[in-house]
């Protein structure tokens, strides 16, 4: 079928256009035929690899004291299986809780915000650290920034459930300050392992902390964004052994967009996301 005649593709483009115009305020005009009744039959596209039924165990906000002391056992699992990937993520979360790298620095946390989403996602978003809302609920990106991230994901024609979302730090920093390099170094092995398990095709880093950590650079956000990079980088902050390269697209953090809600900034983020959509075959 010609791409222009594919109703689901047209519907997706129209929805992306509407969402993008409304939420990001940028001009993206899809080509479609008017009067096509199928435009109402718009279904979210999954960014997941075709995968078997997933484990229903969504990570929950477990008070740290309760979760502590759980013996860490690596389950015997098939690494290519989505349920297996979820089990490995669960085991990694337990390991993080037992190792408690955040005890080596100051935090303002009441819960561990480890990450969530499709364990076999093709697309992974990595932010900086949980804020107050995330700490309270125990899930990443659920506050104002998270609401904008959700809109960005929908504008891409995806659903939040079909991607994986994690942060550099798993605990809220005091006053929501930017993580230090030492804090990122202590927590990086757990993030790297999350990446290894999910094995996405593309990682989008949100903001400077995640961009610099993943790219192994001290470049500014403006220098990093909008250009494809690769993880692991030539000089990672901590060693990463035997991981196949993953494409990385750094872009601005939604919190920055909310602070500086200009057409120029929204256009830059949308341009970065379009590169990701192109590479995933979503346009
Ligand atoms: N900002 C982040 O970087 N991560 C979150 O989870 C929430 C806000």
PDB file of N, CA and C in Angstrom, residues 178-226:
ATOM      1  N   UNK A 178      20.916  19.839  40.859  1.00  0.00           N
ATOM      2  CA  UNK A 178      21.537  18.990  39.832  1.00  0.00           C
ATOM      3  C   UNK A 178      22.475  17.987  40.499  1.00  0.00           C
ATOM      4  N   UNK A 179      22.451  16.730  40.065  1.00  0.00           N
ATOM      5  CA  UNK A 179      23.381  15.745  40.641  1.00  0.00           C
ATOM      6  C   UNK A 179      24.839  16.143  40.406  1.00  0.00           C
ATOM      7  N   UNK A 180      25.685  15.841  41.379  1.00  0.00           N
ATOM      8  CA  UNK A 180      27.122  16.080  41.181  1.00  0.00           C
ATOM      9  C   UNK A 180      27.697  14.938  40.337  1.00  0.00           C
ATOM     10  N   UNK A 181      28.915  15.161  39.835  1.00  0.00           N
ATOM     11  CA  UNK A 181      29.556  14.102  39.038  1.00  0.00           C
ATOM     12  C   UNK A 181      29.786  12.866  39.901  1.00  0.00           C
ATOM     13  N   UNK A 182      30.148  13.075  41.168  1.00  0.00           N
ATOM     14  CA  UNK A 182      30.388  11.933  42.056  1.00  0.00           C
ATOM     15  C   UNK A 182      29.092  11.142  42.275  1.00  0.00           C
ATOM     16  N   UNK A 183      27.985  11.838  42.436  1.00  0.00           N
ATOM     17  CA  UNK A 183      26.695  11.149  42.604  1.00  0.00           C
ATOM     18  C   UNK A 183      26.351  10.354  41.337  1.00  0.00           C
ATOM     19  N   UNK A 184      26.563  10.981  40.190  1.00  0.00           N
ATOM     20  CA  UNK A 184      26.281  10.285  38.924  1.00  0.00           C
ATOM     21  C   UNK A 184      27.195   9.070  38.784  1.00  0.00           C
ATOM     22  N   UNK A 185      28.462   9.222  39.216  1.00  0.00           N
ATOM     23  CA  UNK A 185      29.413   8.107  39.090  1.00  0.00           C
ATOM     24  C   UNK A 185      28.968   6.919  39.959  1.00  0.00           C
ATOM     25  N   UNK A 186      28.506   7.225  41.178  1.00  0.00           N
ATOM     26  CA  UNK A 186      28.094   6.158  42.091  1.00  0.00           C
ATOM     27  C   UNK A 186      26.851   5.415  41.584  1.00  0.00           C
ATOM     28  N   UNK A 187      25.966   6.132  40.892  1.00  0.00           N
ATOM     29  CA  UNK A 187      24.700   5.523  40.445  1.00  0.00           C
ATOM     30  C   UNK A 187      24.758   5.026  39.000  1.00  0.00           C
ATOM     31  N   UNK A 188      25.789   5.437  38.268  1.00  0.00           N
ATOM     32  CA  UNK A 188      25.868   5.081  36.841  1.00  0.00           C
ATOM     33  C   UNK A 188      25.815   3.573  36.580  1.00  0.00           C
ATOM     34  N   UNK A 189      26.489   2.731  37.388  1.00  0.00           N
ATOM     35  CA  UNK A 189      26.456   1.302  37.056  1.00  0.00           C
ATOM     36  C   UNK A 189      25.038   0.732  36.993  1.00  0.00           C
ATOM     37  N   UNK A 190      24.140   1.267  37.814  1.00  0.00           N
ATOM     38  CA  UNK A 190      22.762   0.746  37.837  1.00  0.00           C
ATOM     39  C   UNK A 190      21.997   1.217  36.603  1.00  0.00           C
ATOM     40  N   UNK A 191      22.242   2.464  36.210  1.00  0.00           N
ATOM     41  CA  UNK A 191      21.603   2.962  34.982  1.00  0.00           C
ATOM     42  C   UNK A 191      22.144   2.201  33.771  1.00  0.00           C
ATOM     43  N   UNK A 192      23.457   2.008  33.749  1.00  0.00           N
ATOM     44  CA  UNK A 192      24.043   1.290  32.609  1.00  0.00           C
ATOM     45  C   UNK A 192      23.435  -0.113  32.504  1.00  0.00           C
ATOM     46  N   UNK A 193      23.229  -0.745  33.668  1.00  0.00           N
ATOM     47  CA  UNK A 193      22.662  -2.095  33.665  1.00  0.00           C
ATOM     48  C   UNK A 193      21.202  -2.060  33.203  1.00  0.00           C
ATOM     49  N   UNK A 194      20.466  -1.015  33.589  1.00  0.00           N
ATOM     50  CA  UNK A 194      19.090  -0.873  33.073  1.00  0.00           C
ATOM     51  C   UNK A 194      19.119  -0.799  31.545  1.00  0.00           C
ATOM     52  N   UNK A 195      20.069  -0.030  31.027  1.00  0.00           N
ATOM     53  CA  UNK A 195      20.177   0.112  29.567  1.00  0.00           C
ATOM     54  C   UNK A 195      20.515  -1.238  28.943  1.00  0.00           C
ATOM     55  N   UNK A 196      21.452  -1.958  29.572  1.00  0.00           N
ATOM     56  CA  UNK A 196      21.848  -3.256  29.016  1.00  0.00           C
ATOM     57  C   UNK A 196      20.650  -4.204  28.952  1.00  0.00           C
ATOM     58  N   UNK A 197      19.818  -4.183  29.998  1.00  0.00           N
ATOM     59  CA  UNK A 197      18.675  -5.106  30.062  1.00  0.00           C
ATOM     60  C   UNK A 197      17.591  -4.708  29.053  1.00  0.00           C
ATOM     61  N   UNK A 198      17.218  -3.444  29.032  1.00  0.00           N
ATOM     62  CA  UNK A 198      16.153  -2.997  28.110  1.00  0.00           C
ATOM     63  C   UNK A 198      16.657  -3.065  26.666  1.00  0.00           C
ATOM     64  N   UNK A 199      17.945  -2.745  26.491  1.00  0.00           N
ATOM     65  CA  UNK A 199      18.571  -2.785  25.165  1.00  0.00           C
ATOM     66  C   UNK A 199      17.730  -2.056  24.115  1.00  0.00           C
ATOM     67  N   UNK A 200      17.430  -0.782  24.353  1.00  0.00           N
ATOM     68  CA  UNK A 200      16.606  -0.051  23.378  1.00  0.00           C
ATOM     69  C   UNK A 200      17.393   0.227  22.100  1.00  0.00           C
ATOM     70  N   UNK A 201      16.661   0.539  21.036  1.00  0.00           N
ATOM     71  CA  UNK A 201      17.344   0.960  19.804  1.00  0.00           C
ATOM     72  C   UNK A 201      17.868   2.383  19.947  1.00  0.00           C
ATOM     73  N   UNK A 202      17.094   3.202  20.686  1.00  0.00           N
ATOM     74  CA  UNK A 202      17.449   4.614  20.830  1.00  0.00           C
ATOM     75  C   UNK A 202      17.237   5.049  22.280  1.00  0.00           C
ATOM     76  N   UNK A 203      18.175   5.866  22.754  1.00  0.00           N
ATOM     77  CA  UNK A 203      18.015   6.514  24.058  1.00  0.00           C
ATOM     78  C   UNK A 203      17.873   8.017  23.814  1.00  0.00           C
ATOM     79  N   UNK A 204      16.863   8.628  24.426  1.00  0.00           N
ATOM     80  CA  UNK A 204      16.763  10.098  24.426  1.00  0.00           C
ATOM     81  C   UNK A 204      17.142  10.569  25.818  1.00  0.00           C
ATOM     82  N   UNK A 205      18.217  11.354  25.915  1.00  0.00           N
ATOM     83  CA  UNK A 205      18.584  11.919  27.216  1.00  0.00           C
ATOM     84  C   UNK A 205      17.892  13.264  27.362  1.00  0.00           C
ATOM     85  N   UNK A 206      17.367  13.513  28.556  1.00  0.00           N
ATOM     86  CA  UNK A 206      16.615  14.737  28.836  1.00  0.00           C
ATOM     87  C   UNK A 206      17.440  15.600  29.777  1.00  0.00           C
ATOM     88  N   UNK A 207      18.023  16.655  29.250  1.00  0.00           N
ATOM     89  CA  UNK A 207      18.798  17.571  30.078  1.00  0.00           C
ATOM     90  C   UNK A 207      20.275  17.248  30.119  1.00  0.00           C
ATOM     91  N   UNK A 208      20.986  18.141  30.809  1.00  0.00           N
ATOM     92  CA  UNK A 208      22.453  18.107  30.772  1.00  0.00           C
ATOM     93  C   UNK A 208      23.028  16.911  31.528  1.00  0.00           C
ATOM     94  N   UNK A 209      22.505  16.612  32.722  1.00  0.00           N
ATOM     95  CA  UNK A 209      23.103  15.532  33.525  1.00  0.00           C
ATOM     96  C   UNK A 209      23.100  14.219  32.762  1.00  0.00           C
ATOM     97  N   UNK A 210      21.930  13.864  32.221  1.00  0.00           N
ATOM     98  CA  UNK A 210      21.826  12.587  31.514  1.00  0.00           C
ATOM     99  C   UNK A 210      22.651  12.618  30.227  1.00  0.00           C
ATOM    100  N   UNK A 211      22.602  13.744  29.521  1.00  0.00           N
ATOM    101  CA  UNK A 211      23.370  13.851  28.273  1.00  0.00           C
ATOM    102  C   UNK A 211      24.860  13.694  28.532  1.00  0.00           C
ATOM    103  N   UNK A 212      25.358  14.416  29.539  1.00  0.00           N
ATOM    104  CA  UNK A 212      26.800  14.356  29.812  1.00  0.00           C
ATOM    105  C   UNK A 212      27.215  12.964  30.283  1.00  0.00           C
ATOM    106  N   UNK A 213      26.374  12.337  31.121  1.00  0.00           N
ATOM    107  CA  UNK A 213      26.730  11.002  31.614  1.00  0.00           C
ATOM    108  C   UNK A 213      26.762   9.991  30.470  1.00  0.00           C
ATOM    109  N   UNK A 214      25.730  10.024  29.631  1.00  0.00           N
ATOM    110  CA  UNK A 214      25.647   9.015  28.562  1.00  0.00           C
ATOM    111  C   UNK A 214      26.699   9.238  27.481  1.00  0.00           C
ATOM    112  N   UNK A 215      27.026  10.521  27.248  1.00  0.00           N
ATOM    113  CA  UNK A 215      27.991  10.827  26.179  1.00  0.00           C
ATOM    114  C   UNK A 215      29.427  10.893  26.699  1.00  0.00           C
ATOM    115  N   UNK A 216      29.578  10.828  28.047  1.00  0.00           N
ATOM    116  CA  UNK A 216      30.918  10.894  28.622  1.00  0.00           C
ATOM    117  C   UNK A 216      31.617  12.197  28.281  1.00  0.00           C
ATOM    118  N   UNK A 217      30.890  13.298  28.423  1.00  0.00           N
ATOM    119  CA  UNK A 217      31.416  14.601  28.010  1.00  0.00           C
ATOM    120  C   UNK A 217      31.013  15.666  29.027  1.00  0.00           C
ATOM    121  N   UNK A 218      31.676  16.817  28.955  1.00  0.00           N
ATOM    122  CA  UNK A 218      31.228  17.948  29.771  1.00  0.00           C
ATOM    123  C   UNK A 218      30.669  19.052  28.867  1.00  0.00           C
ATOM    124  N   UNK A 219      30.315  18.687  27.638  1.00  0.00           N
ATOM    125  CA  UNK A 219      29.763  19.658  26.682  1.00  0.00           C
ATOM    126  C   UNK A 219      28.477  20.294  27.219  1.00  0.00           C
ATOM    127  N   UNK A 220      28.162  21.471  26.699  1.00  0.00           N
ATOM    128  CA  UNK A 220      26.915  22.148  27.074  1.00  0.00           C
ATOM    129  C   UNK A 220      25.734  21.434  26.416  1.00  0.00           C
ATOM    130  N   UNK A 221      24.553  21.719  26.921  1.00  0.00           N
ATOM    131  CA  UNK A 221      23.328  21.146  26.348  1.00  0.00           C
ATOM    132  C   UNK A 221      23.187  21.558  24.878  1.00  0.00           C
ATOM    133  N   UNK A 222      23.474  22.830  24.620  1.00  0.00           N
ATOM    134  CA  UNK A 222      23.359  23.339  23.248  1.00  0.00           C
ATOM    135  C   UNK A 222      24.294  22.616  22.295  1.00  0.00           C
ATOM    136  N   UNK A 223      25.464  22.233  22.796  1.00  0.00           N
ATOM    137  CA  UNK A 223      26.422  21.527  21.929  1.00  0.00           C
ATOM    138  C   UNK A 223      26.018  20.076  21.711  1.00  0.00           C
ATOM    139  N   UNK A 224      25.368  19.486  22.725  1.00  0.00           N
ATOM    140  CA  UNK A 224      25.021  18.049  22.615  1.00  0.00           C
ATOM    141  C   UNK A 224      23.765  17.811  21.790  1.00  0.00           C
ATOM    142  N   UNK A 225      22.764  18.674  21.952  1.00  0.00           N
ATOM    143  CA  UNK A 225      21.417  18.341  21.457  1.00  0.00           C
ATOM    144  C   UNK A 225      21.354  18.298  19.915  1.00  0.00           C
ATOM    145  N   UNK A 226      20.422  17.468  19.451  1.00  0.00           N
ATOM    146  CA  UNK A 226      20.148  17.466  18.019  1.00  0.00           C
ATOM    147  C   UNK A 226      21.158  16.709  17.183  1.00  0.00           C
TER     148      UNK A 226
END
